[in-house]
Structure formats: structure tokens, C-alpha cells
Coordinates of C-alpha atoms in Angstrom, one line a residue:
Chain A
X51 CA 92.0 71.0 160.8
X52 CA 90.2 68.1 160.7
X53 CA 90.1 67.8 157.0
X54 CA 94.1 68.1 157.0
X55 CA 94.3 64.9 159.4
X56 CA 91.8 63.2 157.4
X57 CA 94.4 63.7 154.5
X58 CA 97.1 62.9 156.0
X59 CA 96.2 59.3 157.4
X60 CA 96.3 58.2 153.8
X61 CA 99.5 60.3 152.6
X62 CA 101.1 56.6 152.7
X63 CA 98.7 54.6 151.0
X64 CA 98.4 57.2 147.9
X65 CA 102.0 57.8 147.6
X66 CA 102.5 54.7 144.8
X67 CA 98.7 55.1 142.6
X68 CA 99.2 52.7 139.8
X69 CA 97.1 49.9 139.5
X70 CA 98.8 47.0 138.7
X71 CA 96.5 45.7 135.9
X72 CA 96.4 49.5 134.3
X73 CA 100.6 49.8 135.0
X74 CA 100.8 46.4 132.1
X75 CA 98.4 48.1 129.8
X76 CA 100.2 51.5 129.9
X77 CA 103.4 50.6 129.5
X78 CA 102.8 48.7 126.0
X79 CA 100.5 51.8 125.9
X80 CA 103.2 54.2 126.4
X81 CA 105.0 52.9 123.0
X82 CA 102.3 52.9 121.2
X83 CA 101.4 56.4 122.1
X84 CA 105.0 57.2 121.4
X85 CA 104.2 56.4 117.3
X86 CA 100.9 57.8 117.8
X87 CA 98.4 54.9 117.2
X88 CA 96.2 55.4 119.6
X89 CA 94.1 58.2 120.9
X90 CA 95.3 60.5 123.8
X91 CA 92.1 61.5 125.2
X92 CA 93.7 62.9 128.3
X93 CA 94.4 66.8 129.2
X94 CA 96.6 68.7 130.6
X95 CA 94.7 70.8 133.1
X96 CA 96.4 71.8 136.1
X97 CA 94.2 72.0 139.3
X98 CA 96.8 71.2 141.8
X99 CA 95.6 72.9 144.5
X100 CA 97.6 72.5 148.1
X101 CA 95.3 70.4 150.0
X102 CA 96.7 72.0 153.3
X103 CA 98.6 74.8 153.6
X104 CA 102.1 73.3 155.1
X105 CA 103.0 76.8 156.9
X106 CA 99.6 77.7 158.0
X107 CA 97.6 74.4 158.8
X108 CA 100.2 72.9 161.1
X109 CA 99.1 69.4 162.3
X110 CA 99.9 68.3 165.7
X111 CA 101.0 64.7 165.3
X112 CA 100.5 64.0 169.1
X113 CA 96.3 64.4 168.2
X114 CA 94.3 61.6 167.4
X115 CA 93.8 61.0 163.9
X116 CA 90.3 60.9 161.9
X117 CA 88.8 58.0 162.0
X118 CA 87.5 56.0 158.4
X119 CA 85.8 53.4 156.8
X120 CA 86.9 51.3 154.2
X121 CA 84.9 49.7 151.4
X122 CA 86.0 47.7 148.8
X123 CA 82.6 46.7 147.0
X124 CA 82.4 50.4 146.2
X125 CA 85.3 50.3 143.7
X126 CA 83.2 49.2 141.5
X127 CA 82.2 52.7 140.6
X128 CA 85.8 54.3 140.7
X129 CA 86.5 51.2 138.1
X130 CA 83.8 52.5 135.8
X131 CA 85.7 55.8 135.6
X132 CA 88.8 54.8 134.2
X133 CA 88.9 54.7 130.6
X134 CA 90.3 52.2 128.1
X135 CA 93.5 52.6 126.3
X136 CA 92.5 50.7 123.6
X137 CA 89.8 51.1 120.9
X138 CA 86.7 48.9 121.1
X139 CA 86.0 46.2 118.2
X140 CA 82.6 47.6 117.3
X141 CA 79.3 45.0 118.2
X142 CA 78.0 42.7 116.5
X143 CA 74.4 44.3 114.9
X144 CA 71.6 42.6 113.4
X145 CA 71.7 44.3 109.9
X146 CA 74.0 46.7 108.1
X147 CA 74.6 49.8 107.6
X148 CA 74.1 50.8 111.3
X149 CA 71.4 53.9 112.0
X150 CA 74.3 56.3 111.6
X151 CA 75.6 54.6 108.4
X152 CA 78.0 52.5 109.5
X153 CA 78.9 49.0 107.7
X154 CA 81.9 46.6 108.3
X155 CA 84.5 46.0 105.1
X156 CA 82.3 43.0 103.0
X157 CA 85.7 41.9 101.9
X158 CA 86.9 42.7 98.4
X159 CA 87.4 39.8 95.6
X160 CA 90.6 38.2 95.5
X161 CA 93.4 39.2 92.6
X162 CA 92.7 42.9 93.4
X163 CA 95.5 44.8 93.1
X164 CA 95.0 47.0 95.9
X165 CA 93.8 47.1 99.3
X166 CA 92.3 49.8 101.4
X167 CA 92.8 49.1 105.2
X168 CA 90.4 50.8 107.4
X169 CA 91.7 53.2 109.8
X170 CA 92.0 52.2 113.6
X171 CA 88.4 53.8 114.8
X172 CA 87.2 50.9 111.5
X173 CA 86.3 53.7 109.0
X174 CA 87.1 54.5 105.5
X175 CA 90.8 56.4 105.4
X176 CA 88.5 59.4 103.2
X177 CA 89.4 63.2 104.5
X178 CA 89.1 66.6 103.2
X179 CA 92.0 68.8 103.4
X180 CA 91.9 72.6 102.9
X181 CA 94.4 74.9 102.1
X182 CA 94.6 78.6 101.5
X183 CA 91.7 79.9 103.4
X184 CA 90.0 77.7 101.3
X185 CA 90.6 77.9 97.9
X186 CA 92.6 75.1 97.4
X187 CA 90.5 71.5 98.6
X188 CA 91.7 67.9 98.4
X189 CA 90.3 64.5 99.0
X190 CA 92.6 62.3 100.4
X191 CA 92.5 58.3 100.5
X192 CA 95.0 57.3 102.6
X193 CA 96.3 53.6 103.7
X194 CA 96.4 52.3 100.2
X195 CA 98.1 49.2 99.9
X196 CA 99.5 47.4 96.4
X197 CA 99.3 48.8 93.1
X198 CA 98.3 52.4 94.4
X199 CA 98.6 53.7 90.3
X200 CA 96.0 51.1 89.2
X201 CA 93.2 52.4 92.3
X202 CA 94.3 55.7 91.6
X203 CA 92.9 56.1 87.9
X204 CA 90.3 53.8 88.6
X205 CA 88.9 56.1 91.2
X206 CA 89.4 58.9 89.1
X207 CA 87.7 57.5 86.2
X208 CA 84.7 57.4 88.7
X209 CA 85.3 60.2 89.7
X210 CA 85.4 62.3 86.6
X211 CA 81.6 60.5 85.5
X212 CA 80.6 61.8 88.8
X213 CA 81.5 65.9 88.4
X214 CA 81.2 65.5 84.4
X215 CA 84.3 67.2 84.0
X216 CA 88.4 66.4 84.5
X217 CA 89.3 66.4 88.2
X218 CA 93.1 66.9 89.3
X219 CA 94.7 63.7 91.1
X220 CA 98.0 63.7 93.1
X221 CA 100.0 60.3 93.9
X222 CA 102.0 60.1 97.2
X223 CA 103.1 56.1 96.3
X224 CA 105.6 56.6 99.5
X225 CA 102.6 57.6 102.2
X226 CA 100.3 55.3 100.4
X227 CA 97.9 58.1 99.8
X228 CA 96.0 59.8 96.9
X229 CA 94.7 63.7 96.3
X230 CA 91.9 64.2 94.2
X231 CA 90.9 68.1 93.6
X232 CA 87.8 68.9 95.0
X233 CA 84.7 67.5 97.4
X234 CA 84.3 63.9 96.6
X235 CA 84.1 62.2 100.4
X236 CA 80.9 60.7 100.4
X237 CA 81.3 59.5 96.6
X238 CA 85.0 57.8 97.5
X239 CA 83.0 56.3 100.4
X240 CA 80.9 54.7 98.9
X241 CA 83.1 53.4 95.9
X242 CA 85.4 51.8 98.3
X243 CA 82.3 50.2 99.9
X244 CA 81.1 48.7 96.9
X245 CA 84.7 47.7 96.2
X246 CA 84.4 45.3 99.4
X247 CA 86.9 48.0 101.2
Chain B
X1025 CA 122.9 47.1 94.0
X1026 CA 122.7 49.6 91.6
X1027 CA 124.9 51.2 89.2
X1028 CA 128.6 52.0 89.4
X1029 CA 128.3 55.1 90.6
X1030 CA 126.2 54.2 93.7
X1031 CA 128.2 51.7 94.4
X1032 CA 131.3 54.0 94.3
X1033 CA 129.3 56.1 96.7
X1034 CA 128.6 53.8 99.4
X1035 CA 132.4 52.8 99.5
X1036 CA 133.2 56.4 99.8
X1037 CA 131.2 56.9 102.7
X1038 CA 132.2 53.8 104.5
X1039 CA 135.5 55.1 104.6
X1040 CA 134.6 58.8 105.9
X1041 CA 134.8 59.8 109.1
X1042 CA 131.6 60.0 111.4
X1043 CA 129.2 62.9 110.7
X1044 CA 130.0 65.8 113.8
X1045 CA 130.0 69.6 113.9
X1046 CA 133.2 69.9 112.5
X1047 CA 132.4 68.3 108.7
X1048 CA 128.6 69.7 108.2
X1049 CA 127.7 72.8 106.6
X1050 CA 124.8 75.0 105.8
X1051 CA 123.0 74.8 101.8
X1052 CA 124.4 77.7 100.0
X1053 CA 121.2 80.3 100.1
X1054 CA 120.0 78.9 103.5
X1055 CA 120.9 81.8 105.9
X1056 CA 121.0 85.4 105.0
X1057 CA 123.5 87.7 106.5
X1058 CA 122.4 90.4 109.0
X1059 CA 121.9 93.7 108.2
X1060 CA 125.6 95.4 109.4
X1061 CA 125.0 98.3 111.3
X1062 CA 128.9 99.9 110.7
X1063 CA 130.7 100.7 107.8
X1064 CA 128.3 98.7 105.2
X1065 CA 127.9 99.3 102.0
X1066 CA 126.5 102.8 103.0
X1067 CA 129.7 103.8 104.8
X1068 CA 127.9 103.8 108.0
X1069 CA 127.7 106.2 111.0
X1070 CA 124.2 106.5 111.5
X1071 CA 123.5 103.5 113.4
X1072 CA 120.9 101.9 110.6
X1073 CA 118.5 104.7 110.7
X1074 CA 120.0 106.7 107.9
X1075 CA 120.2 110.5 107.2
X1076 CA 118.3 113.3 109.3
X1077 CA 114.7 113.7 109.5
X1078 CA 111.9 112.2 111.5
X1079 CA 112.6 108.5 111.0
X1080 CA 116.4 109.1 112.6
X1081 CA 115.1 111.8 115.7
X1082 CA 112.1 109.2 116.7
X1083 CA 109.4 111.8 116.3
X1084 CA 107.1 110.3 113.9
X1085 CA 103.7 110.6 113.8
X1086 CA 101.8 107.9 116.2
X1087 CA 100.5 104.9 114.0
X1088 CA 96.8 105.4 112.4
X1089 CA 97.5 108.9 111.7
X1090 CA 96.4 110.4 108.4
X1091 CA 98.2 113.5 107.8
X1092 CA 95.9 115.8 110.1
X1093 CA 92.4 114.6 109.1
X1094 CA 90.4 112.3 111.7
X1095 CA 91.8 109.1 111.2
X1096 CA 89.6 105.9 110.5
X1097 CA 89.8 104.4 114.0
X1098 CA 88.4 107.7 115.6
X1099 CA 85.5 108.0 112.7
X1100 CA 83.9 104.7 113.2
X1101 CA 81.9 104.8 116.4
X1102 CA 83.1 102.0 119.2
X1103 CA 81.1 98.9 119.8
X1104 CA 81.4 96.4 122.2
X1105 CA 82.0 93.2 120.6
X1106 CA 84.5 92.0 122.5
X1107 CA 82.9 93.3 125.8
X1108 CA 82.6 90.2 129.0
X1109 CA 84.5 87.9 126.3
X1110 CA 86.9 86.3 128.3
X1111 CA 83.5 85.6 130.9
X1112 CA 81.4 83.6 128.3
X1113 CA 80.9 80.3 128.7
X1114 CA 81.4 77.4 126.2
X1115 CA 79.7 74.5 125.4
X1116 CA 81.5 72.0 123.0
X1117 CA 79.2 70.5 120.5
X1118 CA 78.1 66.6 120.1
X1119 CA 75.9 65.8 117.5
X1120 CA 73.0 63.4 117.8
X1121 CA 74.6 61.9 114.8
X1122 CA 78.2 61.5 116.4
X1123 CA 76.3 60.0 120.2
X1124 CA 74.8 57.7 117.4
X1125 CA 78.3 56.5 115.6
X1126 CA 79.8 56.6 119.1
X1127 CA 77.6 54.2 120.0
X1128 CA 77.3 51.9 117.4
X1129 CA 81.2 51.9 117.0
X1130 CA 81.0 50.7 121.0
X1131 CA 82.8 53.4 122.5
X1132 CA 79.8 54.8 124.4
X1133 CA 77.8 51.8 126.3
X1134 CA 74.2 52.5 126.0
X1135 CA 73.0 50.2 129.0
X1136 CA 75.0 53.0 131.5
X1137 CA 74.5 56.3 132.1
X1138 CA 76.1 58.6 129.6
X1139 CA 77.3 61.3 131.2
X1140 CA 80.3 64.0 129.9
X1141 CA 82.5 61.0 131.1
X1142 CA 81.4 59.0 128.7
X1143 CA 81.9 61.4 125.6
X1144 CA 85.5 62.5 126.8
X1145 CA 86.9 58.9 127.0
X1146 CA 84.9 58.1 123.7
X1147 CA 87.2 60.5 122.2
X1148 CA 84.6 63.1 121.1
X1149 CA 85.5 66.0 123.3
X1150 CA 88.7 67.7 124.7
X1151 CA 87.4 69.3 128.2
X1152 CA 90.1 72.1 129.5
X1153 CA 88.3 74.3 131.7
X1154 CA 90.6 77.2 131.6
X1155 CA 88.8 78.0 128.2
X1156 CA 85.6 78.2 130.4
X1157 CA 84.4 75.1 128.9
X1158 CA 81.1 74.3 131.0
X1159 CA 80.1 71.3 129.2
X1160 CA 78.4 69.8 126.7
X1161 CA 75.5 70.6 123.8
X1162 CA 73.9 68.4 122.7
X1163 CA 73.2 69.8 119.3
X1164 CA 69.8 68.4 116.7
X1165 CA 72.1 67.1 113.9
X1166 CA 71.1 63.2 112.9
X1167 CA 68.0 63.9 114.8
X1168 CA 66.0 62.0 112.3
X1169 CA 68.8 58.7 112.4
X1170 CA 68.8 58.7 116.6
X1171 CA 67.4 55.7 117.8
X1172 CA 69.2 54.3 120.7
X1173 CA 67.3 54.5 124.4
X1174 CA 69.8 56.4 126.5
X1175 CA 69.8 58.0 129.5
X1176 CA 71.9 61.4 129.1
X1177 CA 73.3 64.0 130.5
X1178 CA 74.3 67.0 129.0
X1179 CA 74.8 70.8 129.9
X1180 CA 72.9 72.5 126.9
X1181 CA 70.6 71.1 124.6
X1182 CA 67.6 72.1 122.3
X1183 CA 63.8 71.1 122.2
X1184 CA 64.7 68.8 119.1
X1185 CA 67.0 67.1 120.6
X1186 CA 64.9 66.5 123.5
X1187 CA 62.5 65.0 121.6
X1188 CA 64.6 62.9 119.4
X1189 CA 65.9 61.2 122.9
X1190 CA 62.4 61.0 124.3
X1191 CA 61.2 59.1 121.2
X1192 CA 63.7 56.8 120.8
X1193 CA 62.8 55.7 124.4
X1194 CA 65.1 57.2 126.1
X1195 CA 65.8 60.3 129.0
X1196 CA 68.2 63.4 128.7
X1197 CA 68.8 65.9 131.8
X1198 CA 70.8 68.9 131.8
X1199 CA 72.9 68.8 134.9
X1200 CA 75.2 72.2 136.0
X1201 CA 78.9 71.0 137.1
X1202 CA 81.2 74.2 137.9
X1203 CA 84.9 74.4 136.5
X1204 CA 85.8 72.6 139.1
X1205 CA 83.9 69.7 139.6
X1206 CA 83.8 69.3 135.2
X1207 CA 87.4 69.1 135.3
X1208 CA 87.0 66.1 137.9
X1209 CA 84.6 64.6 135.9
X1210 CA 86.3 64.8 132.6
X1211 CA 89.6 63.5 134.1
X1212 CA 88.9 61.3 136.5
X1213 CA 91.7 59.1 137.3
X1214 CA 93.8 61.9 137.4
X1215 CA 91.7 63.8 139.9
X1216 CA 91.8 60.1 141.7
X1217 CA 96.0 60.0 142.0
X1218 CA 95.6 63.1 143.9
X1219 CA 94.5 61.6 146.9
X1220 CA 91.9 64.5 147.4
X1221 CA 88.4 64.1 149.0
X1222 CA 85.8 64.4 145.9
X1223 CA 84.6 68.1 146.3
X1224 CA 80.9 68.8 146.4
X1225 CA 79.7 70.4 143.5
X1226 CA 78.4 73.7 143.4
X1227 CA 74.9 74.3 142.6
X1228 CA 74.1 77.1 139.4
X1229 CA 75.3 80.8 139.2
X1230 CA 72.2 83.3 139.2
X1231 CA 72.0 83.8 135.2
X1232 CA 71.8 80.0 134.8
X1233 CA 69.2 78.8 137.7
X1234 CA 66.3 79.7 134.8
X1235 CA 67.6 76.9 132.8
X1236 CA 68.5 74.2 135.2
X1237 CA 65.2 74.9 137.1
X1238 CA 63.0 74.7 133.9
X1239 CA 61.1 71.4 133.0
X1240 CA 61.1 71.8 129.4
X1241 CA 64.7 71.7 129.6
X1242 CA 65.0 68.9 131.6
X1243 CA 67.1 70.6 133.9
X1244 CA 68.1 68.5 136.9
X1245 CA 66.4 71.2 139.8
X1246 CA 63.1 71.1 138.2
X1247 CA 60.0 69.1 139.5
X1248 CA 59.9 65.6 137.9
X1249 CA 56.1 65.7 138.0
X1250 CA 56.0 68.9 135.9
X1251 CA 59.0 66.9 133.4
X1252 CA 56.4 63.9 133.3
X1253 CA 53.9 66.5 131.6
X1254 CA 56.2 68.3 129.3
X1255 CA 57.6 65.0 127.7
X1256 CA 53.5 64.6 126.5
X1257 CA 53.7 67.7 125.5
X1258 CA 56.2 67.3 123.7
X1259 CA 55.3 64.3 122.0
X1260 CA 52.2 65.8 120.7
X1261 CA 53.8 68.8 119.5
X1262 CA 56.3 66.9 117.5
X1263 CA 53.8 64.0 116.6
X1264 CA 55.3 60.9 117.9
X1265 CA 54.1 58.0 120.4
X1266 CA 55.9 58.4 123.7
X1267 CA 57.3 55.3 124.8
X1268 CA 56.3 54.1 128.4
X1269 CA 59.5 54.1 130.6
X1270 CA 58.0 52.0 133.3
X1271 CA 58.3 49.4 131.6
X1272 CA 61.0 47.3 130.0
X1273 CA 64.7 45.6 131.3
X1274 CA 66.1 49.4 130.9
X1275 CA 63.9 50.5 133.8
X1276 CA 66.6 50.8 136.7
X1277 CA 68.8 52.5 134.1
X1278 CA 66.0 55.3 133.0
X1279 CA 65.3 56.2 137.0
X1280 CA 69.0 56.9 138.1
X1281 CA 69.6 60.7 138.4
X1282 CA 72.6 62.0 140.4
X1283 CA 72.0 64.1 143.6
X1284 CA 73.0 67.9 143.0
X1285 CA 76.3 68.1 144.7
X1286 CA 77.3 64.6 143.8
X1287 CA 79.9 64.3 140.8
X1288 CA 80.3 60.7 139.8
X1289 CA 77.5 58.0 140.3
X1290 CA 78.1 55.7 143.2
X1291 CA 80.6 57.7 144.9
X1292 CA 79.7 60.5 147.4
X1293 CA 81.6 63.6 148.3
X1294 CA 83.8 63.7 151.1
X1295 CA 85.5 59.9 150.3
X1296 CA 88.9 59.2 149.1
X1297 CA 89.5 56.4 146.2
X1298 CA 92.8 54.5 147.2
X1299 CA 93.9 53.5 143.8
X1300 CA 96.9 51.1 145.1
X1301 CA 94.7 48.6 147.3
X1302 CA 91.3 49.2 145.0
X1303 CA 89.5 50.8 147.8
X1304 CA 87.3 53.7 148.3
X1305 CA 87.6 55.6 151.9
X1306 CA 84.3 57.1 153.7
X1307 CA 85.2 59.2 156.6
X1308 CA 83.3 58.6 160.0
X1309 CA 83.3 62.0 162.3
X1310 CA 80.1 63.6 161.8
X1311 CA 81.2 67.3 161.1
X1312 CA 82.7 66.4 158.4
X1313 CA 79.7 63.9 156.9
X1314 CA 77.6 67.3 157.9
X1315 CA 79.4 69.1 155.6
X1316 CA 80.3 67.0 152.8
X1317 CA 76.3 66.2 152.9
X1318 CA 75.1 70.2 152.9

């Protein structure tokens, strides 16, 4: 009983729950998450339980209502808890690559054809996609800016030293992206890495 | 630009009339015609299921059968794989390796408490409860590349992994949250718009008190004193110097566990968090502090 006054003195004050500072942010937010750029790192759990039961727990509205304190230095914690919409710009470190083998682009030399952008979370646009249980697997560079045919065989050439043997490519100039046949991640990774990428 | 006949195009379609229900049609091939039950191509009059026998007076054998011998699925003896399946609990994996990248990218801070918070909004976990996600393990890969001094908590972990946080100057607990109280914790702003009391959270179910009581899983109901022992223990068994905690700006940080039934750090069960005016609510009659504080 007393738990359902205790609610209801603040039914008021929690009826509008947007913080002003968070409403700016998730409006431009909002679009963004609209063209997927950003990561959605909320669920869609549904514990909505009834904090009183309206036809059992009737409250008398002649009874005194629960008595509380309130503390705004304690926000601090509840501030702590909400998480940022948008992607951190990684720290500054002392020396590169990072213990788990992270390094910023060096920058590559100038009249390059191409460009490699980074992907939003600042690592290399390098994926693995598998197909047919299996049996078919690509390695994908996406994000590949300028003369995409130039990188392409460049890469390959590379490539094909690496295995020793002829390695399939695939051009997508339209999504920027190229398909190698077969496992070549870590070796892509650390071309573009030498390339300044 | 371009040739003639692109050009003659575009002039055409100026002049048409707007695109509507009236002047689109399917590709030829796109759709295939249904199977006519009447007078098809068969001359109909047996409703699709064509000329007597079992197939037309629905008294097939069941599925499985094999013409009077004893079928495969009554051969092979049953076993239980599937038994208590929808009961188990998860744990969703985090690499050393990925706590590392996470925070050397800057999405996990290292000078706070890192707690299955920390890894949700960092993007390396998707908590829904309903698949009886219980938390997080912390599994040994990038064991040797784990340096940072953090102070974690997880909900499953391994002696390796232990070690590889203890070395690198840092602490690891495994703390219990049930369904309810994770959920909270994964999502908490949304558990905040709700206006709801934070809950108390539950201590262990019977089949997991072993592990959350056991020092040499860190578990958060064990005896420090006895943790204190097992981290030189461990130290020796795996053959590194075990850095002194006492010491050192990160002291404060190391030394801050939370209490059993509370869920967040700095809040207690019981109070309210009043998003619109940025203030947290503590209730006053003692009953209710009695219970919230059980």
C-alpha cells in the first residue's frame, strides 16, 4: 500500500523523462540512426510490469502521502549510466600499435589514386563473408575511394605472392568495395597499413 | 547527355502520365498461376487429389513408416539432448582481447568500474534476458596481450583469465544479477523512464551459490581474506609478480565492490531517479528502508 503511494507522489514528475541535453543529441541522433551510422546498442526487452495493480491496490487519496527526500548530488551516478550516442575518438597513446594491435592511419603519400577511409569504430573496412555453409569465402575491402581498378590489382598482385597461386577478385565500383576469394584479412590489413591507410 | 536515343527517352517519359496502379505490370515469368482445382487440363472432378486409392481416401500410412519393418526413429534408442534446454543459462562471451581493443579504442574507461554496463554500451554485447542470458564470460583469449589495471566484473570467467587481470594490476569479481535486475543493468535509462523504485537484487539460486561463494573464483559472497591468499597462489602457480594494490592513484578504484542486493554503484534500492529535474528520490518511512535494506 505504501509502496503504491510512494509511486504515485511522483506519477507527475516522471510523466515528461527526457533530459533536455540528451533530447538535442537524440534528435540529430534519430537521423542518423535512420541511415544506420551509428550503433544501436539498445534492446527491446519488455519488463513492463504494473507497478500497482489499478483494480486491486486502490489508493485512498484522502491518506497522507509517503514522505521523501530529494538529492541532487546523487545524479551524479544515474549520469554515469546513460550511454553515449556517439562513438569515442580513441586516446592519445604513447607508442603504436596499441597492446591489442591497434594503430591510427600514418597517412598515405600524396598522388595516390585511391583512398581507404576507416570505418566509423577507426578500423580497417577488411571482412570475411561466407556463403554456402561455407564453401564459398570472400574478403571484402570496403570504403574504397578513387581509382578502385588501380587498388584492386595492386592488392591482388600482393595477394597472389602471398598464396603462390591465382586468387579470384570481384569489383563492386558502385559500393566502392572489392572481393578477393579466399582468407586474406590479416594480409589486406596489414597492406593497407603499410599503404598509410 | 547522351545519345539520341536517351535523349528521345527522357522526352517520352516527360510527357507520360504519373506512374499508378492503373499503368504498371508484372515481368512476364514473375508470377506462376495456381494450381486450378476444376476442370484443368485433367478435366477435373476429383478436387486435386486424383484417382482412387490411399492418397484420395486420407488413409496413408503415418510419416516414418517403412513398409512394416521397425522404422529408424523407433530403432535408435532415445537420448536426452534436448532435456532442461529451455532452463540453461547463457553467458555471452568477451574476450580478453576485445576488453583490450574496447579499451584502447575509448569506449570502456578503465579508471571506472567495468561492470556488464560498461560492455553493453561499448557495443560488445546484446543483453535480452528472455534468452536466459545471465551475463557475461569473460573468456582467456588475448590473455598474453592484457595489460590494462581494471577492476571487473563479470558473471563467469576462468582461472586464466583471472590471472591475466591480477597481473596486469588489476581486480575481477564474479557478481550474480537475476533476469531481472541484469535487464536493469544492461538497459538502464530505460529501466529509469519507468519511474520504478530500483528492485533489490536477488541473491544466487542453489546450483550457483558454489561458485559465487568460492574464492578462487572471485565470487562476490566469498571471504576477502581467503581472495587475498588465492591471488598468491595464483601468482605462483602461473609465475608472475603480483602487483601490490595498496598502493598507487588506482587505490580507491581497486577497493570499490557493490553490496549484494545493490544493482548500480552509488544508487541504493528503494530510490526513484527523476530524469526531468536531474534528481534521485530516497524514501523516508522506515518500513520501507527496512525492506529495501534486507
Amino acid at each position: 500500500m505504501k509502496m503504491a503511494l510512494f509511486a504515485r507522489t511522483l506519477s507527475n514528475a516522471v510523466s515528461r523523462y527526457v533530459l533536455p541535453k540528451y533530447d538535442a543529441i537524440l534528435s540529430s541522433q534519430l537521423q542518423a540512426i535512420q541511415t544506420r551510422s551509428l550503433p544501436i546498442v539498445w534492446s527491446s526487452t519488455t519488463w513492463h510490469q504494473e507497478f500497482y495493480n489499478s483494480k486491486t491496490d486502490l489508493v485512498d487519496e484522502s491518506e497522507e502521502r509517503t514522505k521523501y527526500l530529494e538529492s541532487k548530488e546523487d545524479f551524479k551516478y544515474v549520469e554515469r549510466l546513460i550511454p553515449s550516442l556517439e562513438v569515442p575518438e580513441p586516446p592519445k597513446h604513447d607508442s603504436y600499435p596499441t597492446p591489442s594491435g591497434w594503430s591510427p592511419p600514418k597517412g598515405s603519400p600524396e598522388g595516390l589514386p585511391y583512398h581507404v577511409r576507416r570505418t566509423r569504430y577507426h578500423s580497417h573496412p577488411v571482412s570475411i563473408q561466407q556463403k554456402h555453409g561455407g564453401n564459398q569465402i570472400w574478403t571484402i575491402v570496403k570504403n574504397v575511394d578513387g581509382d578502385i581498378w588501380t587498388f584492386g590489382d595492386k592488392l591482388l598482385e600482393h595477394l597472389e605472392e602471398v598464396k603462390g597461386a591465382e586468387v579470384g577478385m570481384t569489383i563492386n565500383e558502385y559500393a566502392k568495395r572489392v572481393f578477393y576469394k579466399g582468407v586474406f584479412k590479416d594480409d589486406v590489413i596489414k597492406w593497407l597499413e603499410n599503404e598509410g591507410f | 547527355m547522351g545519345s539520341m536515343g536517351n535523349r528521345k527517352a527522357l522526352e517520352m517519359v516527360r510527357s507520360m502520365p504519373r506512374v499508378s496502379f492503373v499503368n504498371i505490370r508484372d515481368n512476364p515469368g514473375s508470377k506462376k498461376q495456381k494450381k486450378i482445382r476444376g476442370q484443368g487440363g485433367s478435366r477435373g472432378g476429383e478436387s486435386g487429389r486424383g484417382r482412387s486409392g490411399k492418397s484420395k481416401r486420407d488413409t496413408r500410412p503415418p510419416i516414418g513408416y517403412e513398409g512394416g519393418t521397425t522404422p529408424f526413429y523407433l530403432r535408435i534408442p532415445m537420448f536426452p539432448f534436448y532435456k532442461n534446454f529451455a532452463t540453461r543459462r547463457q553467458y555471452l562471451p568477451v574476450s580478453l582481447e576485445k576488453l583490450q581493443h574496447l579499451i584502447d579504442m575509448g569506449r570502456i574507461d578503465p579508471e571506472e568500474p567495468i561492470d556488464v554496463t560498461s560492455f553493453v554500451h561499448a557495443g560488445a554485447v546484446r543483453i535480452n534476458v528472455f534468452d536466459r542470458v545471465y551475463g557475461i564470460h569473460l573468456t582467456d583469449e588475448g590473455a598474453d596481450k592484457f595489460v590494462a589495471p581494471v577492476n571487473l566484473e563479470v558473471q563467469w570467467t576462468s582461472e586464466l583469465s583471472i590471472a591475466a587481470v591480477e597481473r596486469s594490476g588489476g581486480t575481477i569479481s564474479l557478481g550474480y544479477y537475476d533476469p531481472q535486475s541484469l535487464d536493469i543493468l544492461s538497459h538502464p535509462l530505460q529501466f529509469f523512464r519507468r519511474g520504478q523504485p530500483i528492485p533489490k537484487r536477488l541473491l544466487p539460486p542453489k546450483d550457483l551459490v558454489d561458485m559465487y561463494t568460492d574464492p578462487s573464483k572471485r565470487g562476490y559472497l566469498s571471504d576477502p581474506n581467503q581472495i587475498k591468499e588465492d591471488r598468491l597462489l595464483l601468482a605462483q602457480k602461473f609465475g608472475y609478480e603480483l602487483p601490490d594494490l595498496t598502493k598507487g592513484s588506482r587505490r580507491a578504484l581497486h577497493r570499490l565492490r557493490k553490496d549484494p542486493r545493490q544493482i548500480f554503484f552509488g544508487l541504493q534500492p528503494g530510490w526513484i531517479i527523476n530524469l526531468t529535474d536531474r534528481a534521485v528520490l530516497k524514501p523516508v518511512d522506515a518500513e520501507l528502508q527496512e525492506f529495501y535494506r534486507a
